[in-house]
Tab-separated table of C-alpha atoms and ligand atoms in Angstrom:
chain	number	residue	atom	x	y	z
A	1	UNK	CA	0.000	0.000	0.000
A	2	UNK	CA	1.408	3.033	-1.158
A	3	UNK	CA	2.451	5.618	1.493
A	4	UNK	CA	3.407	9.289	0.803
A	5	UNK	CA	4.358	11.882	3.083
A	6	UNK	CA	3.266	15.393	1.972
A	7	UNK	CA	3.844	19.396	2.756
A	8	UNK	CA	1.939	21.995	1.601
A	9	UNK	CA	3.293	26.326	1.930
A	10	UNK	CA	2.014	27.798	-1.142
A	11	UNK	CA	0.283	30.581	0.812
A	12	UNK	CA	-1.003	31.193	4.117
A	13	UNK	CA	-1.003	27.818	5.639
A	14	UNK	CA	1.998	25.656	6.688
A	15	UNK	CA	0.458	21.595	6.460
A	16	UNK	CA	2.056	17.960	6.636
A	17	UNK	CA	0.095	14.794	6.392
A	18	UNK	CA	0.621	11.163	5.821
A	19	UNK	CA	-1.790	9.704	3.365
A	20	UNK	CA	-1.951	6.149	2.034
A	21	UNK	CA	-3.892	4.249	-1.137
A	22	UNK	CA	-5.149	1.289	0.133
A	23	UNK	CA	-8.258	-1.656	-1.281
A	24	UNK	CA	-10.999	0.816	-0.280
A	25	UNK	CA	-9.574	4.079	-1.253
A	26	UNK	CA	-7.218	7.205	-0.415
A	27	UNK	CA	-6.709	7.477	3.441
A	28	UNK	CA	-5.619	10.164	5.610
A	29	UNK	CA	-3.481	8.737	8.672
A	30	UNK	CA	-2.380	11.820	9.926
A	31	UNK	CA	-2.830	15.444	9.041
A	32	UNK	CA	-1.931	18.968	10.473
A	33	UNK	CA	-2.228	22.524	9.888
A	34	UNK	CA	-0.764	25.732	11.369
A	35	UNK	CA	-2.631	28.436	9.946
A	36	UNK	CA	-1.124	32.416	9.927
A	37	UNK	CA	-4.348	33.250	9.086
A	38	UNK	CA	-4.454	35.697	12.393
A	39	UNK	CA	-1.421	37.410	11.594
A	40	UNK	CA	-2.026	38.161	8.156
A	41	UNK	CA	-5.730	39.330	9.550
A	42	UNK	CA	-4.013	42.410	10.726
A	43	UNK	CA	-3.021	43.317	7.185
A	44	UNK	CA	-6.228	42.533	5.311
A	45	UNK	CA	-4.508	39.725	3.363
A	46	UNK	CA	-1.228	37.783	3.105
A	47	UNK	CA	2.063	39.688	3.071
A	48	UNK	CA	4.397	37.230	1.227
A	49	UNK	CA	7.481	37.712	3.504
A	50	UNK	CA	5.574	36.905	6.873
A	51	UNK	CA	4.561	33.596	4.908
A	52	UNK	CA	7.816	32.281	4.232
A	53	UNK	CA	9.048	33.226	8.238
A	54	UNK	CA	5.947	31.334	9.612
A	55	UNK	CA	6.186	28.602	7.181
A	56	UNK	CA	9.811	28.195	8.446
A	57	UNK	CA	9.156	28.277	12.131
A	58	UNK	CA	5.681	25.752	11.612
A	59	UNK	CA	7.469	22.814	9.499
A	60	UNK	CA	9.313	21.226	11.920
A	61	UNK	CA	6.563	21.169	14.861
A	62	UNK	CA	3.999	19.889	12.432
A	63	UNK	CA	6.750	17.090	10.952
A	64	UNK	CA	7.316	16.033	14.262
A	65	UNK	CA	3.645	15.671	14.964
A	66	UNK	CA	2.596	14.184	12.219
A	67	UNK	CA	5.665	11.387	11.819
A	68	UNK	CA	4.690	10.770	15.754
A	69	UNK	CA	0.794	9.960	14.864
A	70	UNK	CA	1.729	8.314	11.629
A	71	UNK	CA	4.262	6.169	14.433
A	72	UNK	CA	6.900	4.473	11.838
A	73	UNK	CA	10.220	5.767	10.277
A	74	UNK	CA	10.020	7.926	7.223
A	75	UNK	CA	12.512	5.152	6.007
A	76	UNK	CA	9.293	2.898	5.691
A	77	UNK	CA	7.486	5.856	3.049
A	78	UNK	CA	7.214	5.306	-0.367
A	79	UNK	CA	7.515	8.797	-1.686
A	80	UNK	CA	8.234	12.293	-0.438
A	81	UNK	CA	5.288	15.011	-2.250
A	82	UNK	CA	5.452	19.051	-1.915
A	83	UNK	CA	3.714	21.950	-3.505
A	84	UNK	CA	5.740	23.736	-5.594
A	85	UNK	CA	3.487	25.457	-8.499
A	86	UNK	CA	1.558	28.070	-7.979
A	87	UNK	CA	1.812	30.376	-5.150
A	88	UNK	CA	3.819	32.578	-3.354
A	89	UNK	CA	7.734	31.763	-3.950
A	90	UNK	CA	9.313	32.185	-0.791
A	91	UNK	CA	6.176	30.356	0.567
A	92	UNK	CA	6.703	27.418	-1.420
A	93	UNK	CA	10.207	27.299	-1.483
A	94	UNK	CA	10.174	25.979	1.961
A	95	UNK	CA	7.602	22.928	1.337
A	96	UNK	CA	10.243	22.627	-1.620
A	97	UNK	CA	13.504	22.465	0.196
A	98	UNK	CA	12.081	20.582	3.327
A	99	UNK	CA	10.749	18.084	1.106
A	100	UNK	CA	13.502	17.346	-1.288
A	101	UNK	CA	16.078	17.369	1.669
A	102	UNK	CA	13.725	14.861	3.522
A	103	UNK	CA	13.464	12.502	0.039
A	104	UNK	CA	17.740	13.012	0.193
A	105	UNK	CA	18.202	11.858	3.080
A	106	UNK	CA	16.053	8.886	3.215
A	107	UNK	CA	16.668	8.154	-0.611
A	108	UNK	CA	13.110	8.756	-1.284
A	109	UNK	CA	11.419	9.772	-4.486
A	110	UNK	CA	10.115	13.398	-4.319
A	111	UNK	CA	6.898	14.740	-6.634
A	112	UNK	CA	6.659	18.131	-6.680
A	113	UNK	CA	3.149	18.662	-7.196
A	114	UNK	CA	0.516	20.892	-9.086
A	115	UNK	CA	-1.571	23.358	-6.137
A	116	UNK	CA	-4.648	22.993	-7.960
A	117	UNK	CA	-4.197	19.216	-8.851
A	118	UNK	CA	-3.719	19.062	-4.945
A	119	UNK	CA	-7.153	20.819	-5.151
A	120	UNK	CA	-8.538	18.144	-7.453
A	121	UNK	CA	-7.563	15.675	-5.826
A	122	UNK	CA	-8.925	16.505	-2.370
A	123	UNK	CA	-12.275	14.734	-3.546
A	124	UNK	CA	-10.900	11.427	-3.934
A	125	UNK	CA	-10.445	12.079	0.277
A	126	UNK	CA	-14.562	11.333	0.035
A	127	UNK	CA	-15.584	8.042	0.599
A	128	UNK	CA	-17.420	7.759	-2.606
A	129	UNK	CA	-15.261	9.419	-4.621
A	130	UNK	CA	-16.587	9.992	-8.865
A	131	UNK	CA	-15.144	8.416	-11.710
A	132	UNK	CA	-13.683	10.264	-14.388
A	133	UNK	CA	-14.854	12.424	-16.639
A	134	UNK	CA	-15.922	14.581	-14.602
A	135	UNK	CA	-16.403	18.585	-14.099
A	136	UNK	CA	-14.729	20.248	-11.831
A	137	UNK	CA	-15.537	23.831	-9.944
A	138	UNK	CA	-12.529	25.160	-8.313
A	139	UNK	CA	-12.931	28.046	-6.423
A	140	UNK	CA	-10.343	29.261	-4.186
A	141	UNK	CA	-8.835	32.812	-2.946
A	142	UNK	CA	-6.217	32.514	-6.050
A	143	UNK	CA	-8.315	30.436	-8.883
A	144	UNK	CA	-12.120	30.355	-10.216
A	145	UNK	CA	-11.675	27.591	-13.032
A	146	UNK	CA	-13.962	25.191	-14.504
A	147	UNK	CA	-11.887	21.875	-15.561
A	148	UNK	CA	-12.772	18.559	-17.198
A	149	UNK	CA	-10.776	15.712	-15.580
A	150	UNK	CA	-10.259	12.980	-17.301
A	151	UNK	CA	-8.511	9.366	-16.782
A	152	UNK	CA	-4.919	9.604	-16.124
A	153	UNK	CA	-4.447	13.286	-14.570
A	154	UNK	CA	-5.297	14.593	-17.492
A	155	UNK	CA	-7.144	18.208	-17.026
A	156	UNK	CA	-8.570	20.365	-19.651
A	157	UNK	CA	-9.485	24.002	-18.636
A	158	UNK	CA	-12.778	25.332	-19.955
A	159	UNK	CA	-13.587	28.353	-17.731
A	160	UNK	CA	-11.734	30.908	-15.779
A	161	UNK	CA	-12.132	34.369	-14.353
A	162	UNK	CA	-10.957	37.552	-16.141
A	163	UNK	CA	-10.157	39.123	-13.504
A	164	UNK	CA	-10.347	38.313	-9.410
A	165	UNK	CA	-10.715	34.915	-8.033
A	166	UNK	CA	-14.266	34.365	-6.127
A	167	UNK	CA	-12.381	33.800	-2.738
A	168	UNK	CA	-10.735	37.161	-3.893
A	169	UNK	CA	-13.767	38.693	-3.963
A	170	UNK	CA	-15.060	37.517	-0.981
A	171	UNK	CA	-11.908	38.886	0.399
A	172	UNK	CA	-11.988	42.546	-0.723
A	173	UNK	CA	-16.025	42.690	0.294
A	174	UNK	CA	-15.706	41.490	3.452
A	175	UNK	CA	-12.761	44.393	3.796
A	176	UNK	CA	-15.125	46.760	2.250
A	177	UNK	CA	-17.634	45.965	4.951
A	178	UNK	CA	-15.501	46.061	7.907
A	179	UNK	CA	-14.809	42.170	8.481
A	180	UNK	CA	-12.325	40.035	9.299
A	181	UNK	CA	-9.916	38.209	6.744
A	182	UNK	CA	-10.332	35.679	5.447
A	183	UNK	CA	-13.570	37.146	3.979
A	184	UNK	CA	-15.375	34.058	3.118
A	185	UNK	CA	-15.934	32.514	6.076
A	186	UNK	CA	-16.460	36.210	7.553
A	187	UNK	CA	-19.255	36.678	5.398
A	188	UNK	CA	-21.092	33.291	5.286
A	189	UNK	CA	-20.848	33.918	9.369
A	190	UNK	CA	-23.160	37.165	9.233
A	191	UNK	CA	-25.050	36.443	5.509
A	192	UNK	CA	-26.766	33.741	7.620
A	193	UNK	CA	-29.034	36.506	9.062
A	194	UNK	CA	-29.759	38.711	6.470
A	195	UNK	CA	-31.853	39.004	3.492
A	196	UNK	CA	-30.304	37.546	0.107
A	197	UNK	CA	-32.376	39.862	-2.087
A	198	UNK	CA	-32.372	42.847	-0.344
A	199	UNK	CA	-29.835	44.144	-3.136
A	200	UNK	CA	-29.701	43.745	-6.493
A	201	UNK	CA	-26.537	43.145	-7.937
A	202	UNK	CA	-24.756	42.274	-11.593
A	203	UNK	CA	-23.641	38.849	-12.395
A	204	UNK	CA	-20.459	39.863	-14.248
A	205	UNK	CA	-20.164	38.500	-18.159
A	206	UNK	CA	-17.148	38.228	-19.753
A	207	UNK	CA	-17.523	39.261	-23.499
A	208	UNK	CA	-16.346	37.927	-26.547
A	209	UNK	CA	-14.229	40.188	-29.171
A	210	UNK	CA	-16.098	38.272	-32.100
A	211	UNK	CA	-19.945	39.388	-29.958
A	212	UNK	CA	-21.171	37.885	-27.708
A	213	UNK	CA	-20.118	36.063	-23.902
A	214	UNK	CA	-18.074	33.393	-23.254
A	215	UNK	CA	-20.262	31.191	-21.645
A	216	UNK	CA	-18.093	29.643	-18.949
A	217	UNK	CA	-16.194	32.455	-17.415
A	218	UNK	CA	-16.307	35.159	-14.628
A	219	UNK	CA	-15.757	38.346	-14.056
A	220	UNK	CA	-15.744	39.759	-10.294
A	221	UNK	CA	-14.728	43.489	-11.038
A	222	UNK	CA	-18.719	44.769	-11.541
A	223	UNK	CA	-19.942	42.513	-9.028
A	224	UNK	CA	-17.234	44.734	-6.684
A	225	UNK	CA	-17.768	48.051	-8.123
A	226	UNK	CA	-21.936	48.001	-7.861
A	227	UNK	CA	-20.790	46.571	-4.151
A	228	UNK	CA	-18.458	49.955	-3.326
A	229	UNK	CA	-21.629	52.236	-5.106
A	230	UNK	CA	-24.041	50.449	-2.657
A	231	UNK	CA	-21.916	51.346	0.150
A	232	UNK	CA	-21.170	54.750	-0.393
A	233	UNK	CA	-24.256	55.635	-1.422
A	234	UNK	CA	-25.989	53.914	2.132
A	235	UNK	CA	-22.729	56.138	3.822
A	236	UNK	CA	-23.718	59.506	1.902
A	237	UNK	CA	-26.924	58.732	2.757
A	238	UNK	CA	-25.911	59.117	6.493
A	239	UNK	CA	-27.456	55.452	7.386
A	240	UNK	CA	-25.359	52.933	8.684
A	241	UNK	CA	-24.570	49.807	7.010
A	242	UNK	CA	-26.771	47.214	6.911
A	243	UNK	CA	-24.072	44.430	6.566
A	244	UNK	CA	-25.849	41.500	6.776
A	245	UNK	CA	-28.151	42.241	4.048
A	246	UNK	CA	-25.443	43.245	1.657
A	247	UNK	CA	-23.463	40.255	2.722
A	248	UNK	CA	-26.029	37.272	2.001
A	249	UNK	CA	-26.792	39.883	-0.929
A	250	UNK	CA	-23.243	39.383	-1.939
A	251	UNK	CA	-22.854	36.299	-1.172
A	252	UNK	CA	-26.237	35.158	-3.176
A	253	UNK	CA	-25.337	36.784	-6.649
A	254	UNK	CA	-21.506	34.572	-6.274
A	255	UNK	CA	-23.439	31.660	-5.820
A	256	UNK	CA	-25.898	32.030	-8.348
A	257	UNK	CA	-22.852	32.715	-11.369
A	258	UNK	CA	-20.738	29.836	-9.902
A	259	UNK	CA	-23.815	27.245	-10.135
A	260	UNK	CA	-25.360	28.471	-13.452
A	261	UNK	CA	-22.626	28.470	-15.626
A	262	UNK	CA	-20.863	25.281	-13.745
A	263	UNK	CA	-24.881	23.693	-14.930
A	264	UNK	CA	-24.120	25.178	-18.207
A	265	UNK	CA	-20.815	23.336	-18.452
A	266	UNK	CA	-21.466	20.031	-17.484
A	267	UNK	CA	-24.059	19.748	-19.657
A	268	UNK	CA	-22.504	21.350	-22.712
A	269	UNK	CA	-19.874	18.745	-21.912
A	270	UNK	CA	-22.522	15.759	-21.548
A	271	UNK	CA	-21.217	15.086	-18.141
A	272	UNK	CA	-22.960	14.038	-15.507
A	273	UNK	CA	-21.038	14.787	-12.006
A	274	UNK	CA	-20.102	18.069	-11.097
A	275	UNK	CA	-17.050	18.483	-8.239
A	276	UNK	CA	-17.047	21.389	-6.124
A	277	UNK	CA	-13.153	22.105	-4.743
A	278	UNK	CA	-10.845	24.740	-3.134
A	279	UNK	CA	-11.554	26.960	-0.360
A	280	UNK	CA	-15.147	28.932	-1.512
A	281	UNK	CA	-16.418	25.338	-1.812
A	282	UNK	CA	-16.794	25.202	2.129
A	283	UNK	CA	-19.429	27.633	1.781
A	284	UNK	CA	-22.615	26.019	2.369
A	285	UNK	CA	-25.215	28.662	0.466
A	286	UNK	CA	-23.141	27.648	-2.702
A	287	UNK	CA	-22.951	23.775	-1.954
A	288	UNK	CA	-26.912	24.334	-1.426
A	289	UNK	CA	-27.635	26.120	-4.137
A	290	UNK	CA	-25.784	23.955	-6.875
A	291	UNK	CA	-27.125	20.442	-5.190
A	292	UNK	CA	-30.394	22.165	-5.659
A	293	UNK	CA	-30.221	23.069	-9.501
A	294	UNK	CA	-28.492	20.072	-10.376
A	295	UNK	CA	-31.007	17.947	-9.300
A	296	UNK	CA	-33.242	19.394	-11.581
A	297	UNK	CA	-31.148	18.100	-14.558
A	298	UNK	CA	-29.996	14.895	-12.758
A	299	UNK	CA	-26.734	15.804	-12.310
A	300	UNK	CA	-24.728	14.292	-9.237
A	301	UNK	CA	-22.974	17.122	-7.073
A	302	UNK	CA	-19.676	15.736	-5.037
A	303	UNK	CA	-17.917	18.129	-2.526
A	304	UNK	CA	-14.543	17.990	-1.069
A	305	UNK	CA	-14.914	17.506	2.537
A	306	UNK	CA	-14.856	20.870	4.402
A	307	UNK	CA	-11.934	20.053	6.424
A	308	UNK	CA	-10.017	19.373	3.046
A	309	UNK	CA	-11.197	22.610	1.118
A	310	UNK	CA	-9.001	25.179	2.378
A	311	UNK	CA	-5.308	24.456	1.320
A	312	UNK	CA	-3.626	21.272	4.098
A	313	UNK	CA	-1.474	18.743	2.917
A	314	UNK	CA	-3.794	15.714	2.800
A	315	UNK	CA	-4.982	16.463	-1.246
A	316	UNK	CA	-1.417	17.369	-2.111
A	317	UNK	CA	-0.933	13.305	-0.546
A	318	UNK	CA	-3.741	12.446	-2.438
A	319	UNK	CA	-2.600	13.888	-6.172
A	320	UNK	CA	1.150	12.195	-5.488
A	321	UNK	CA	-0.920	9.061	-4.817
A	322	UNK	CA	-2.583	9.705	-7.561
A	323	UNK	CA	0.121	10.261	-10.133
A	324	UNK	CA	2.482	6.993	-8.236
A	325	UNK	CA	-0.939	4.856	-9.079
A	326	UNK	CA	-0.910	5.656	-12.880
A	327	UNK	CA	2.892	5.396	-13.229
A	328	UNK	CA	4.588	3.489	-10.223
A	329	UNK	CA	7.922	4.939	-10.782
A	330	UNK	CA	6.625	8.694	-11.443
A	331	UNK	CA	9.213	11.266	-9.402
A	332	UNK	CA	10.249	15.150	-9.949
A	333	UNK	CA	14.067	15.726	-10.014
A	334	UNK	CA	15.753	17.258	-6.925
A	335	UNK	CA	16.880	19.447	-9.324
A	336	UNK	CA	13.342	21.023	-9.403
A	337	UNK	CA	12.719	24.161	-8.117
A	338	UNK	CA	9.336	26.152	-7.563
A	339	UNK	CA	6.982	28.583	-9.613
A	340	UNK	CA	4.520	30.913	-8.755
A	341	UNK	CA	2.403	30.399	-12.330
A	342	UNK	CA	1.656	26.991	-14.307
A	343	UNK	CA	-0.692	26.159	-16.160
A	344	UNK	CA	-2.284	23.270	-14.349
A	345	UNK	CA	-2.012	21.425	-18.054
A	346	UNK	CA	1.670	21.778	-17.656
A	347	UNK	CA	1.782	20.083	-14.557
A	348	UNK	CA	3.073	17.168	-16.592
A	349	UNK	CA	6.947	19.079	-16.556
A	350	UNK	CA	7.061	19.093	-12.768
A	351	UNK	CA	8.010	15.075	-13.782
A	352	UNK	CA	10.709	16.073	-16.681
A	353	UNK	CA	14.125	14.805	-15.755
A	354	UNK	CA	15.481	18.109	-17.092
A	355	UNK	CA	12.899	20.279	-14.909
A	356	UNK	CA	11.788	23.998	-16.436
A	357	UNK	CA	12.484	25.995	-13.171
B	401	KG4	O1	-8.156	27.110	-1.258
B	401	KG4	P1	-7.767	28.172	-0.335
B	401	KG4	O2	-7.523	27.811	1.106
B	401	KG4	O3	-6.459	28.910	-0.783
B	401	KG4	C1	-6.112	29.146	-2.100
B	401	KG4	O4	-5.568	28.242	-2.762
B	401	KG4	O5	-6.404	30.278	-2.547
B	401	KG4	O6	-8.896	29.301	-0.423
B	401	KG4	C2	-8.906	30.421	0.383
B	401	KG4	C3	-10.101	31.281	-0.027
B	401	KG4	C4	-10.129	32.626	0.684
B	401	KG4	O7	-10.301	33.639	-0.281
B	401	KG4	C5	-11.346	32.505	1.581
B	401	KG4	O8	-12.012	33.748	1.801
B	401	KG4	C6	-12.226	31.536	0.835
B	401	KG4	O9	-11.328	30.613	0.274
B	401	KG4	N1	-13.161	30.822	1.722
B	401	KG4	C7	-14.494	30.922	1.627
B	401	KG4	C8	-15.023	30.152	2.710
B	401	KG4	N2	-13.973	29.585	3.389
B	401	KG4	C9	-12.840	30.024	2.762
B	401	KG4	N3	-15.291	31.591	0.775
B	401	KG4	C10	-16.619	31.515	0.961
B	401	KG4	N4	-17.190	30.815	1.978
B	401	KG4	C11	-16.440	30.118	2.858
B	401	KG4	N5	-17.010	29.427	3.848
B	402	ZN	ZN1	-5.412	26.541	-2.455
């Protein structure tokens, strides 16, 4: 039974697991995170060079803890897996380092794996987990991406935003309206008592040179704008704020764009399961919402367990498990360093013998 030990720093968090294929599926034997997600609260978002400090101080604690519950040498692991495209470079230069000095040492093969394939992969940590092809939503603070996966990692992107990423935009609203970062779960917290139509707000389109919209991409910028209006003019107005109304407002109109052109998609595409990763993906009016319409068109909605939406290190275990299961003797060089943009369809290089950065 293959056994990988994995380490995610791409942004804000600092995670380590232990994860393991066995006969009834991908399981997670030990897994911890150290969020910085206070300290970077102060700022209203991450500041890169905190990252890499915390990430440094964090590895070794979490290492420690999770080799102790995993309870047998490293020796005994089959490969050594890090995040090392995209992100924040400092950030994941440190998953990088510690986990190609750790594969070194213990003459270990070392993946250096895709962020969003980690995404991806975090729903094969259900226990019911779909079978390719499939459509994917991904929606986290960096990426808003519709993908078809197919058999053997192979990913083809069909939607994207234009501009900011929905977890973004969560981000910058809940800012706007004097809450906490991160703004998602800041927003979802107070939306739950106010009233969802009590504003009415543009679903942003993304047109096409030729005429026209492309059918399966975002824009965020309006959606933000007609936000800032609403507030000022509420301000000028001398009233104060009513937040929770303009947050489930907010918070409605994302939802709605996310689930009707995801339906859109996976129909176009003659698909019939839709996946719902990355951090936005915990949000529950969204999961709600797409379970909802998709039943009216028969289409089966899986989620990534909320635990394993936010970036940790258990889906970056799962896509190295992933990869070693279609091609046993699939490694990254040592050589391999880190990049803060790839294409997730050139996530195949991260595997070249003569790496690209
Ligand atoms: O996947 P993730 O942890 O990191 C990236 O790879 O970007 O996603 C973080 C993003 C943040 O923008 C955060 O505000 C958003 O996910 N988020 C949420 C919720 N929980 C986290 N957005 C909406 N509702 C939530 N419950
Ligand atoms: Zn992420």
């Amino acid at each position: 039974m293959p056994t990988v030990l994995s380490l995610e720093t791409s942004c804000d968090e600092t995670a380590v697991a232990v994860v393991t294929l066995n006969a009834s599926g991908f399981e997670v034997i030990a897994s911890r995170i150290a969020s910085q997600v206070a300290e970077h609260s102060k700022w209203g978002g991450v500041v890169p060079e905190i990252a890499s400090r915390r990430h440094v101080e964090a590895i070794p604690h979490l290492l420690s803890e999770v080799l102790e519950d995993f309870g047998q040498p490293v020796g005994v692991l089959d490969a050594i897996a890090a995040t090392v495209a995209p992100g924040l470079a400092g950030a994941l230069m440190v998953g990088s380092i510690t986990g190609r000095t750790l594969a070194a040492l213990h003459s270990l093969p070392f993946l250096g794996i895709h962020h969003l394939e980690g995404h991806l992969a975090s729903i094969l940590l259900t226990k019911n987990p779909p079978k390719p092809p499939y459509l994917v939503l991904l929606v986290s603070g960096g990426h808003t991406e519709l993908i078809r996966v197919e058999e053997n990692c192979f990913f083809k992107r069909l939607g994207r935003s234009h501009d900011d990423a929905a977890g973004e935009a969560f981000d910058k609203i809940a800012r706007l309206l004097g809450l906490p970062y991160p703004g998602g779960p800041s927003i979802e917290r107070v939306a739950q008592n106010g009233n969802c139509h009590a504003f009415s707000l543009p679903k942003g389109r993304v047109s096409r040179p030729e005429g026209g919209f492309y059918p399966y991409d975002f824009s965020f910028s309006g959606l933000k704008t007609a936000m800032l209006r609403q507030v000022q003019s509420i301000k000028t107005g001398g009233a104060s704020l009513p937040i929770e109304d303009l947050a489930a407002s907010f918070e409605q109109v994302v939802a709605e764009v996310l689930v009707e052109r995801s339906m859109k998609c996976v129909q176009d595409q003659n698909l019939k399961s839709l996946v719902l990763v990355g951090g936005v993906a915990a949000n529950q009016r969204l999961r709600k919402l797409m379970k909802k319409r998709a039943e009216s068109y028969s289409i089966e909605v899986y989620c990534s367990p909320k635990e394993f939406c936010t970036d940790n290190a258990a889906m970056v275990g799962a896509a190295a498990l992933k990869r070693l299961e279609l091609k046993k003797d699939t490694f990254s060089s040592l050589e391999l360093g880190v990049c803060p943009r790839l294409p997730l369809d050139q996530s195949e290089f991260l595997y070249d013998q003569e790496p690209p950065f």
